[in-house]
PDB file of C-alpha atoms in Angstrom:
ATOM      1  CA  ASP K  22       6.603  -0.567 -31.043  1.00 68.00           C
ATOM      2  CA  THR K  23       4.708  -1.460 -27.870  1.00 73.00           C
ATOM      3  CA  ALA K  24       6.884  -0.622 -24.871  1.00 93.00           C
ATOM      4  CA  VAL K  25       5.432  -3.165 -22.420  1.00 97.00           C
ATOM      5  CA  SER K  26       3.422  -5.956 -23.958  1.00 96.00           C
ATOM      6  CA  GLN K  27       1.422  -8.612 -22.166  1.00 96.00           C
ATOM      7  CA  THR K  28      -0.144 -11.752 -23.513  1.00 97.00           C
ATOM      8  CA  PRO K  29      -2.847 -12.834 -23.489  1.00 97.00           C
ATOM      9  CA  LYS K  30      -5.117  -9.818 -23.176  1.00 96.00           C
ATOM     10  CA  TYR K  31      -8.035 -11.951 -22.004  1.00 97.00           C
ATOM     11  CA  LEU K  32      -7.941 -15.271 -20.199  1.00 97.00           C
ATOM     12  CA  VAL K  33     -11.030 -17.256 -19.216  1.00 98.00           C
ATOM     13  CA  THR K  34     -10.388 -20.514 -17.419  1.00 97.00           C
ATOM     14  CA  GLN K  35     -11.920 -22.959 -14.972  1.00 97.00           C
ATOM     15  CA  MET K  36     -11.129 -23.254 -11.297  1.00 97.00           C
ATOM     16  CA  GLY K  37      -8.224 -25.531 -10.592  1.00 97.00           C
ATOM     17  CA  ASN K  38      -6.448 -24.904 -13.887  1.00 98.00           C
ATOM     18  CA  ASP K  39      -2.898 -23.590 -14.237  1.00 98.00           C
ATOM     19  CA  LYS K  40      -2.233 -20.592 -16.462  1.00 98.00           C
ATOM     20  CA  SER K  41       0.592 -18.248 -17.405  1.00 98.00           C
ATOM     21  CA  ILE K  42       0.772 -14.603 -18.409  1.00 98.00           C
ATOM     22  CA  LYS K  43       3.761 -13.304 -20.310  1.00 98.00           C
ATOM     23  CA  CYS K  44       5.280  -9.831 -20.267  1.00 98.00           C
ATOM     24  CA  GLU K  45       8.020  -8.257 -22.338  1.00 97.00           C
ATOM     25  CA  GLN K  46       9.466  -4.751 -22.323  1.00 97.00           C
ATOM     26  CA  ASN K  47      11.657  -3.151 -24.982  1.00 96.00           C
ATOM     27  CA  LEU K  48      12.572  -0.030 -23.018  1.00 95.00           C
ATOM     28  CA  GLY K  49      15.841  -1.318 -21.615  1.00 94.00           C
ATOM     29  CA  HIS K  50      14.500  -0.933 -18.067  1.00 94.00           C
ATOM     30  CA  ASP K  51      16.137  -2.839 -15.245  1.00 91.00           C
ATOM     31  CA  THR K  52      13.075  -3.443 -13.094  1.00 93.00           C
ATOM     32  CA  MET K  53       9.777  -5.130 -13.834  1.00 95.00           C
ATOM     33  CA  TYR K  54       6.637  -5.557 -11.744  1.00 95.00           C
ATOM     34  CA  TRP K  55       3.361  -7.404 -11.508  1.00 97.00           C
ATOM     35  CA  TYR K  56       0.349  -5.563 -10.117  1.00 96.00           C
ATOM     36  CA  LYS K  57      -3.158  -6.878  -9.521  1.00 97.00           C
ATOM     37  CA  GLN K  58      -6.174  -4.614 -10.070  1.00 96.00           C
ATOM     38  CA  ASP K  59      -9.378  -5.833  -8.488  1.00 95.00           C
ATOM     39  CA  SER K  60     -12.960  -5.138  -9.497  1.00 94.00           C
ATOM     40  CA  LYS K  61     -12.951  -1.888  -7.516  1.00 93.00           C
ATOM     41  CA  LYS K  62      -9.876  -0.740  -9.473  1.00 94.00           C
ATOM     42  CA  PHE K  63      -7.618  -1.033  -6.432  1.00 95.00           C
ATOM     43  CA  LEU K  64      -4.005  -1.717  -7.440  1.00 96.00           C
ATOM     44  CA  LYS K  65      -1.723  -3.897  -5.365  1.00 94.00           C
ATOM     45  CA  ILE K  66       1.861  -4.812  -6.066  1.00 94.00           C
ATOM     46  CA  MET K  67       2.614  -8.519  -6.223  1.00 95.00           C
ATOM     47  CA  PHE K  68       6.206  -8.952  -7.357  1.00 94.00           C
ATOM     48  CA  SER K  69       9.191  -7.034  -8.632  1.00 93.00           C
ATOM     49  CA  TYR K  70      12.341  -8.204 -10.355  1.00 92.00           C
ATOM     50  CA  ASN K  71      15.538  -6.295 -10.966  1.00 90.00           C
ATOM     51  CA  ASN K  72      17.894  -7.813 -13.522  1.00 87.00           C
ATOM     52  CA  LYS K  73      16.313 -11.252 -13.078  1.00 85.00           C
ATOM     53  CA  GLU K  74      16.517 -11.079  -9.299  1.00 89.00           C
ATOM     54  CA  LEU K  75      13.352 -11.124  -7.161  1.00 91.00           C
ATOM     55  CA  ILE K  76      13.327  -7.972  -5.005  1.00 90.00           C
ATOM     56  CA  ILE K  77       9.694  -7.605  -3.990  1.00 89.00           C
ATOM     57  CA  ASN K  78       7.450 -10.493  -2.992  1.00 90.00           C
ATOM     58  CA  GLU K  79       4.318  -9.201  -1.336  1.00 89.00           C
ATOM     59  CA  THR K  80       1.878 -11.361   0.596  1.00 79.00           C
ATOM     60  CA  VAL K  81       0.814 -13.345  -2.428  1.00 87.00           C
ATOM     61  CA  PRO K  82      -0.303 -17.003  -2.262  1.00 91.00           C
ATOM     62  CA  ASN K  83       2.488 -19.327  -3.324  1.00 92.00           C
ATOM     63  CA  ARG K  84       0.240 -20.517  -6.133  1.00 96.00           C
ATOM     64  CA  PHE K  85       1.589 -17.438  -7.904  1.00 96.00           C
ATOM     65  CA  SER K  86       5.123 -17.849  -9.193  1.00 95.00           C
ATOM     66  CA  PRO K  87       6.937 -15.191 -11.215  1.00 95.00           C
ATOM     67  CA  LYS K  88       9.818 -16.028 -13.500  1.00 95.00           C
ATOM     68  CA  SER K  89      12.253 -13.669 -15.181  1.00 95.00           C
ATOM     69  CA  PRO K  90      14.434 -15.369 -17.792  1.00 93.00           C
ATOM     70  CA  ASP K  91      16.125 -12.065 -18.602  1.00 93.00           C
ATOM     71  CA  LYS K  92      15.630  -8.425 -17.659  1.00 91.00           C
ATOM     72  CA  ALA K  93      13.292  -7.813 -20.586  1.00 95.00           C
ATOM     73  CA  HIS K  94      10.826 -10.552 -19.627  1.00 96.00           C
ATOM     74  CA  LEU K  95       8.732 -11.249 -16.556  1.00 97.00           C
ATOM     75  CA  ASN K  96       6.159 -14.018 -16.637  1.00 97.00           C
ATOM     76  CA  LEU K  97       3.535 -14.948 -14.077  1.00 97.00           C
ATOM     77  CA  HIS K  98       2.412 -18.522 -13.565  1.00 97.00           C
ATOM     78  CA  ILE K  99      -0.649 -19.284 -11.481  1.00 97.00           C
ATOM     79  CA  ASN K 100      -1.424 -22.771 -10.207  1.00 97.00           C
ATOM     80  CA  SER K 101      -4.774 -24.127  -9.062  1.00 97.00           C
ATOM     81  CA  LEU K 102      -6.729 -21.039 -10.047  1.00 97.00           C
ATOM     82  CA  GLU K 103      -9.468 -19.864  -7.691  1.00 97.00           C
ATOM     83  CA  LEU K 104     -12.496 -17.633  -8.247  1.00 97.00           C
ATOM     84  CA  GLY K 105     -10.836 -14.896  -6.194  1.00 95.00           C
ATOM     85  CA  ASP K 106      -7.958 -14.717  -8.657  1.00 96.00           C
ATOM     86  CA  SER K 107     -10.255 -13.053 -11.175  1.00 97.00           C
ATOM     87  CA  ALA K 108      -8.794  -9.591 -11.761  1.00 97.00           C
ATOM     88  CA  VAL K 109      -6.775  -7.565 -14.226  1.00 97.00           C
ATOM     89  CA  TYR K 110      -3.050  -8.230 -13.960  1.00 97.00           C
ATOM     90  CA  PHE K 111      -0.680  -5.499 -15.067  1.00 97.00           C
ATOM     91  CA  CYS K 112       2.961  -5.792 -15.900  1.00 97.00           C
ATOM     92  CA  ALA K 113       5.092  -2.653 -15.577  1.00 96.00           C
ATOM     93  CA  SER K 114       8.704  -1.629 -15.883  1.00 96.00           C
ATOM     94  CA  SER K 115      10.907   1.215 -14.676  1.00 94.00           C
ATOM     95  CA  GLN K 116      14.498   2.334 -14.559  1.00 91.00           C
ATOM     96  CA  GLY K 117      16.526   1.441 -11.489  1.00 80.00           C
ATOM     97  CA  THR K 118      15.272   0.353  -8.104  1.00 78.00           C
ATOM     98  CA  GLN K 119      15.109   3.615  -6.168  1.00 80.00           C
ATOM     99  CA  GLY K 120      11.512   4.312  -7.074  1.00 80.00           C
ATOM    100  CA  GLY K 121      12.231   7.727  -8.528  1.00 84.00           C
ATOM    101  CA  TYR K 122      11.058   6.992 -12.032  1.00 87.00           C
ATOM    102  CA  GLY K 123       7.559   6.582 -13.345  1.00 91.00           C
ATOM    103  CA  TYR K 124       6.391   3.165 -14.378  1.00 95.00           C
ATOM    104  CA  THR K 125       5.437   2.108 -17.890  1.00 96.00           C
ATOM    105  CA  PHE K 126       2.486  -0.270 -17.762  1.00 96.00           C
ATOM    106  CA  GLY K 127       1.293  -2.914 -20.149  1.00 96.00           C
ATOM    107  CA  SER K 128      -2.338  -2.922 -21.243  1.00 95.00           C
ATOM    108  CA  GLY K 129      -3.268  -5.657 -18.790  1.00 96.00           C
ATOM    109  CA  THR K 130      -4.504  -9.244 -18.802  1.00 97.00           C
ATOM    110  CA  ARG K 131      -8.097  -9.713 -17.722  1.00 97.00           C
ATOM    111  CA  LEU K 132      -8.281 -13.078 -15.963  1.00 98.00           C
ATOM    112  CA  THR K 133     -11.709 -14.585 -15.367  1.00 98.00           C
ATOM    113  CA  VAL K 134     -11.935 -17.794 -13.363  1.00 98.00           C
ATOM    114  CA  VAL K 135     -15.235 -19.644 -13.691  1.00 97.00           C
TER     115      VAL K 135
ATOM    116  CA  ALA S   4       4.382   2.848   5.783  1.00 77.00           C
ATOM    117  CA  GLN S   5       3.744   5.642   3.334  1.00 85.00           C
ATOM    118  CA  SER S   6       0.278   6.125   1.945  1.00 91.00           C
ATOM    119  CA  VAL S   7      -1.831   8.368  -0.251  1.00 94.00           C
ATOM    120  CA  ALA S   8      -5.519   9.143  -0.023  1.00 96.00           C
ATOM    121  CA  GLN S   9      -7.823  10.327  -2.754  1.00 97.00           C
ATOM    122  CA  PRO S  10     -10.837  11.722  -0.917  1.00 97.00           C
ATOM    123  CA  GLU S  11     -13.144  11.901  -3.945  1.00 97.00           C
ATOM    124  CA  ASP S  12     -14.427   8.824  -5.745  1.00 97.00           C
ATOM    125  CA  GLN S  13     -15.621  10.989  -8.617  1.00 98.00           C
ATOM    126  CA  VAL S  14     -15.110  14.506  -9.912  1.00 98.00           C
ATOM    127  CA  ASN S  15     -17.447  16.104 -12.421  1.00 98.00           C
ATOM    128  CA  VAL S  16     -16.448  19.160 -14.416  1.00 98.00           C
ATOM    129  CA  ALA S  17     -17.692  20.938 -17.523  1.00 98.00           C
ATOM    130  CA  GLU S  18     -15.494  21.068 -20.578  1.00 98.00           C
ATOM    131  CA  GLY S  19     -13.377  24.209 -20.608  1.00 97.00           C
ATOM    132  CA  ASN S  20     -13.485  24.624 -16.845  1.00 98.00           C
ATOM    133  CA  PRO S  21     -10.460  24.069 -14.623  1.00 98.00           C
ATOM    134  CA  LEU S  22     -10.228  20.700 -12.927  1.00 98.00           C
ATOM    135  CA  THR S  23      -8.662  19.537  -9.683  1.00 98.00           C
ATOM    136  CA  VAL S  24      -8.246  15.955  -8.522  1.00 98.00           C
ATOM    137  CA  LYS S  25      -7.207  15.784  -4.883  1.00 98.00           C
ATOM    138  CA  CYS S  26      -4.534  13.693  -3.216  1.00 98.00           C
ATOM    139  CA  THR S  27      -3.127  13.824   0.297  1.00 97.00           C
ATOM    140  CA  TYR S  28      -0.126  11.884   1.485  1.00 95.00           C
ATOM    141  CA  SER S  29       1.284  10.486   4.677  1.00 93.00           C
ATOM    142  CA  VAL S  30       5.019   9.877   4.591  1.00 87.00           C
ATOM    143  CA  SER S  31       8.045   9.997   6.794  1.00 84.00           C
ATOM    144  CA  GLY S  32      10.877  11.879   5.186  1.00 83.00           C
ATOM    145  CA  ASN S  33      10.744  13.437   1.753  1.00 86.00           C
ATOM    146  CA  PRO S  34       7.947  12.106  -0.419  1.00 91.00           C
ATOM    147  CA  TYR S  35       8.244  10.806  -3.951  1.00 94.00           C
ATOM    148  CA  LEU S  36       4.789  11.428  -5.433  1.00 96.00           C
ATOM    149  CA  PHE S  37       3.269  10.480  -8.765  1.00 97.00           C
ATOM    150  CA  TRP S  38       0.106  10.818 -10.825  1.00 98.00           C
ATOM    151  CA  TYR S  39      -1.115   8.251 -13.344  1.00 98.00           C
ATOM    152  CA  VAL S  40      -4.150   8.109 -15.632  1.00 98.00           C
ATOM    153  CA  GLN S  41      -6.030   4.999 -16.722  1.00 97.00           C
ATOM    154  CA  TYR S  42      -8.340   5.045 -19.720  1.00 94.00           C
ATOM    155  CA  PRO S  43     -10.942   2.264 -20.083  1.00 90.00           C
ATOM    156  CA  ASN S  44      -9.416  -1.146 -20.819  1.00 86.00           C
ATOM    157  CA  ARG S  45      -5.926   0.309 -20.825  1.00 89.00           C
ATOM    158  CA  GLY S  46      -2.906   0.220 -18.553  1.00 91.00           C
ATOM    159  CA  LEU S  47      -1.924   3.150 -16.390  1.00 95.00           C
ATOM    160  CA  GLN S  48      -0.011   5.994 -18.006  1.00 96.00           C
ATOM    161  CA  PHE S  49       2.498   8.079 -16.086  1.00 96.00           C
ATOM    162  CA  LEU S  50       1.557  11.796 -15.998  1.00 97.00           C
ATOM    163  CA  LEU S  51       4.051  13.476 -13.689  1.00 96.00           C
ATOM    164  CA  LYS S  52       6.116  13.169 -10.529  1.00 96.00           C
ATOM    165  CA  TYR S  53       7.448  15.246  -7.660  1.00 95.00           C
ATOM    166  CA  ILE S  54      10.716  14.358  -5.995  1.00 93.00           C
ATOM    167  CA  THR S  55      12.320  17.669  -5.219  1.00 88.00           C
ATOM    168  CA  GLY S  56      12.511  21.205  -6.554  1.00 88.00           C
ATOM    169  CA  ASP S  57       9.656  23.449  -7.653  1.00 91.00           C
ATOM    170  CA  ASN S  58       6.357  22.771  -5.942  1.00 94.00           C
ATOM    171  CA  LEU S  59       4.496  23.106  -9.242  1.00 96.00           C
ATOM    172  CA  VAL S  60       5.226  20.147 -11.477  1.00 96.00           C
ATOM    173  CA  LYS S  61       4.193  20.052 -15.112  1.00 96.00           C
ATOM    174  CA  GLY S  62       3.378  16.810 -16.855  1.00 96.00           C
ATOM    175  CA  SER S  63       1.803  15.220 -19.894  1.00 94.00           C
ATOM    176  CA  TYR S  64      -1.391  16.331 -21.671  1.00 94.00           C
ATOM    177  CA  GLY S  65      -1.365  19.781 -20.039  1.00 96.00           C
ATOM    178  CA  PHE S  66      -1.665  18.447 -16.492  1.00 97.00           C
ATOM    179  CA  GLU S  67       0.216  19.866 -13.543  1.00 98.00           C
ATOM    180  CA  ALA S  68       0.331  19.139  -9.849  1.00 98.00           C
ATOM    181  CA  GLU S  69       1.095  21.274  -6.839  1.00 96.00           C
ATOM    182  CA  PHE S  70       3.102  19.872  -3.964  1.00 96.00           C
ATOM    183  CA  ASN S  71       2.080  21.457  -0.660  1.00 96.00           C
ATOM    184  CA  LYS S  72       4.155  20.306   2.268  1.00 94.00           C
ATOM    185  CA  SER S  73       2.185  22.109   4.964  1.00 94.00           C
ATOM    186  CA  GLN S  74      -1.084  20.585   3.796  1.00 95.00           C
ATOM    187  CA  THR S  75       0.541  17.254   2.794  1.00 95.00           C
ATOM    188  CA  SER S  76      -1.234  17.472  -0.532  1.00 97.00           C
ATOM    189  CA  PHE S  77      -0.361  16.811  -4.133  1.00 98.00           C
ATOM    190  CA  HIS S  78      -3.420  17.859  -6.144  1.00 98.00           C
ATOM    191  CA  LEU S  79      -3.610  17.309  -9.886  1.00 98.00           C
ATOM    192  CA  LYS S  80      -4.804  20.263 -11.941  1.00 98.00           C
ATOM    193  CA  LYS S  81      -5.560  21.327 -15.451  1.00 98.00           C
ATOM    194  CA  PRO S  82      -6.588  24.856 -16.478  1.00 97.00           C
ATOM    195  CA  SER S  83      -9.144  23.783 -19.085  1.00 97.00           C
ATOM    196  CA  ALA S  84     -10.700  20.314 -19.080  1.00 98.00           C
ATOM    197  CA  LEU S  85     -11.369  18.309 -22.211  1.00 97.00           C
ATOM    198  CA  VAL S  86     -13.967  15.579 -22.676  1.00 97.00           C
ATOM    199  CA  SER S  87     -11.072  13.287 -23.555  1.00 96.00           C
ATOM    200  CA  ASP S  88      -9.640  13.806 -20.048  1.00 97.00           C
ATOM    201  CA  SER S  89     -12.440  11.628 -18.688  1.00 97.00           C
ATOM    202  CA  ALA S  90     -10.634   8.690 -17.083  1.00 97.00           C
ATOM    203  CA  LEU S  91      -9.525   7.169 -13.791  1.00 97.00           C
ATOM    204  CA  TYR S  92      -6.712   9.042 -12.047  1.00 98.00           C
ATOM    205  CA  PHE S  93      -4.363   7.523  -9.504  1.00 98.00           C
ATOM    206  CA  CYS S  94      -2.090   9.277  -7.054  1.00 98.00           C
ATOM    207  CA  ALA S  95       0.907   7.208  -5.940  1.00 97.00           C
ATOM    208  CA  VAL S  96       3.796   7.369  -3.487  1.00 94.00           C
ATOM    209  CA  ARG S  97       7.097   5.611  -3.098  1.00 91.00           C
ATOM    210  CA  ASP S  98       7.216   3.376  -0.048  1.00 88.00           C
ATOM    211  CA  MET S  99       9.985   1.388   1.563  1.00 83.00           C
ATOM    212  CA  TYR S 100      10.230  -2.337   1.063  1.00 84.00           C
ATOM    213  CA  GLY S 101      12.425  -4.479   3.224  1.00 79.00           C
ATOM    214  CA  ALA S 102      15.920  -3.227   3.960  1.00 73.00           C
ATOM    215  CA  GLY S 103      16.521  -0.475   1.472  1.00 72.00           C
ATOM    216  CA  GLY S 104      14.105  -1.444  -1.292  1.00 81.00           C
ATOM    217  CA  PHE S 105      11.231   0.590  -2.691  1.00 87.00           C
ATOM    218  CA  LYS S 106       7.774  -0.005  -4.102  1.00 88.00           C
ATOM    219  CA  THR S 107       5.020   2.255  -5.419  1.00 92.00           C
ATOM    220  CA  ILE S 108       1.732   2.409  -3.541  1.00 93.00           C
ATOM    221  CA  PHE S 109      -1.345   3.628  -5.403  1.00 96.00           C
ATOM    222  CA  GLY S 110      -4.363   5.472  -4.101  1.00 96.00           C
ATOM    223  CA  ALA S 111      -7.868   4.157  -4.663  1.00 96.00           C
ATOM    224  CA  GLY S 112      -8.359   6.270  -7.758  1.00 97.00           C
ATOM    225  CA  THR S 113     -10.665   9.147  -8.687  1.00 98.00           C
ATOM    226  CA  ARG S 114     -12.945   8.955 -11.673  1.00 98.00           C
ATOM    227  CA  LEU S 115     -13.052  12.181 -13.642  1.00 98.00           C
ATOM    228  CA  PHE S 116     -16.056  12.958 -15.824  1.00 98.00           C
ATOM    229  CA  VAL S 117     -15.803  15.921 -18.174  1.00 98.00           C
ATOM    230  CA  LYS S 118     -19.146  16.924 -19.634  1.00 97.00           C
ATOM    231  CA  ALA S 119     -19.379  18.593 -23.037  1.00 95.00           C
TER     232      ALA S 119
END
């Protein structure tokens, strides 16, 4: 019954590797997001998709590539991982695109690059 | 750009006492303001929002927030704190993105400790 589910929950990998994080929501929301939370708990938006269309693309290195096969799924692929990519990545979803609804967050993926 | 500030890194309160977690905002136009809570090793959970209407907004788990336009504040409150309220609290605001889009900007977070 999980509303927004992310896999994997933990990811430990070496520098230079490529990895993917998957996200699925069963709420029927139109919009999905990726946020990055750093070690100081600061949250920064990375991407947003509305009905499979990219609508927000913040200043994120192009090693990060989101993909939305349908409006219930938003995956994040990261190429050539660097130490600085270590963080917790959260997927979220909301209704509409006007920003008037609260977000539902997944439980996060803790990425550790060694 | 819109922004929110949470002036306290940490708030300590005794169980049963009222709690306040502070948030101030800087926006042009009418603000869309939110509060979220994050428990350890969990995602953020939406607590409440203010868009328009009554300045006192009630949310989940007995929390409420007061919108004060003159002081540009949106403080989170609870009449009687519980130990289980101990968590990280984020204030957030809707910001513009591009030509007509929106995104949510989060404050730095305030850690709440409720002592038994």
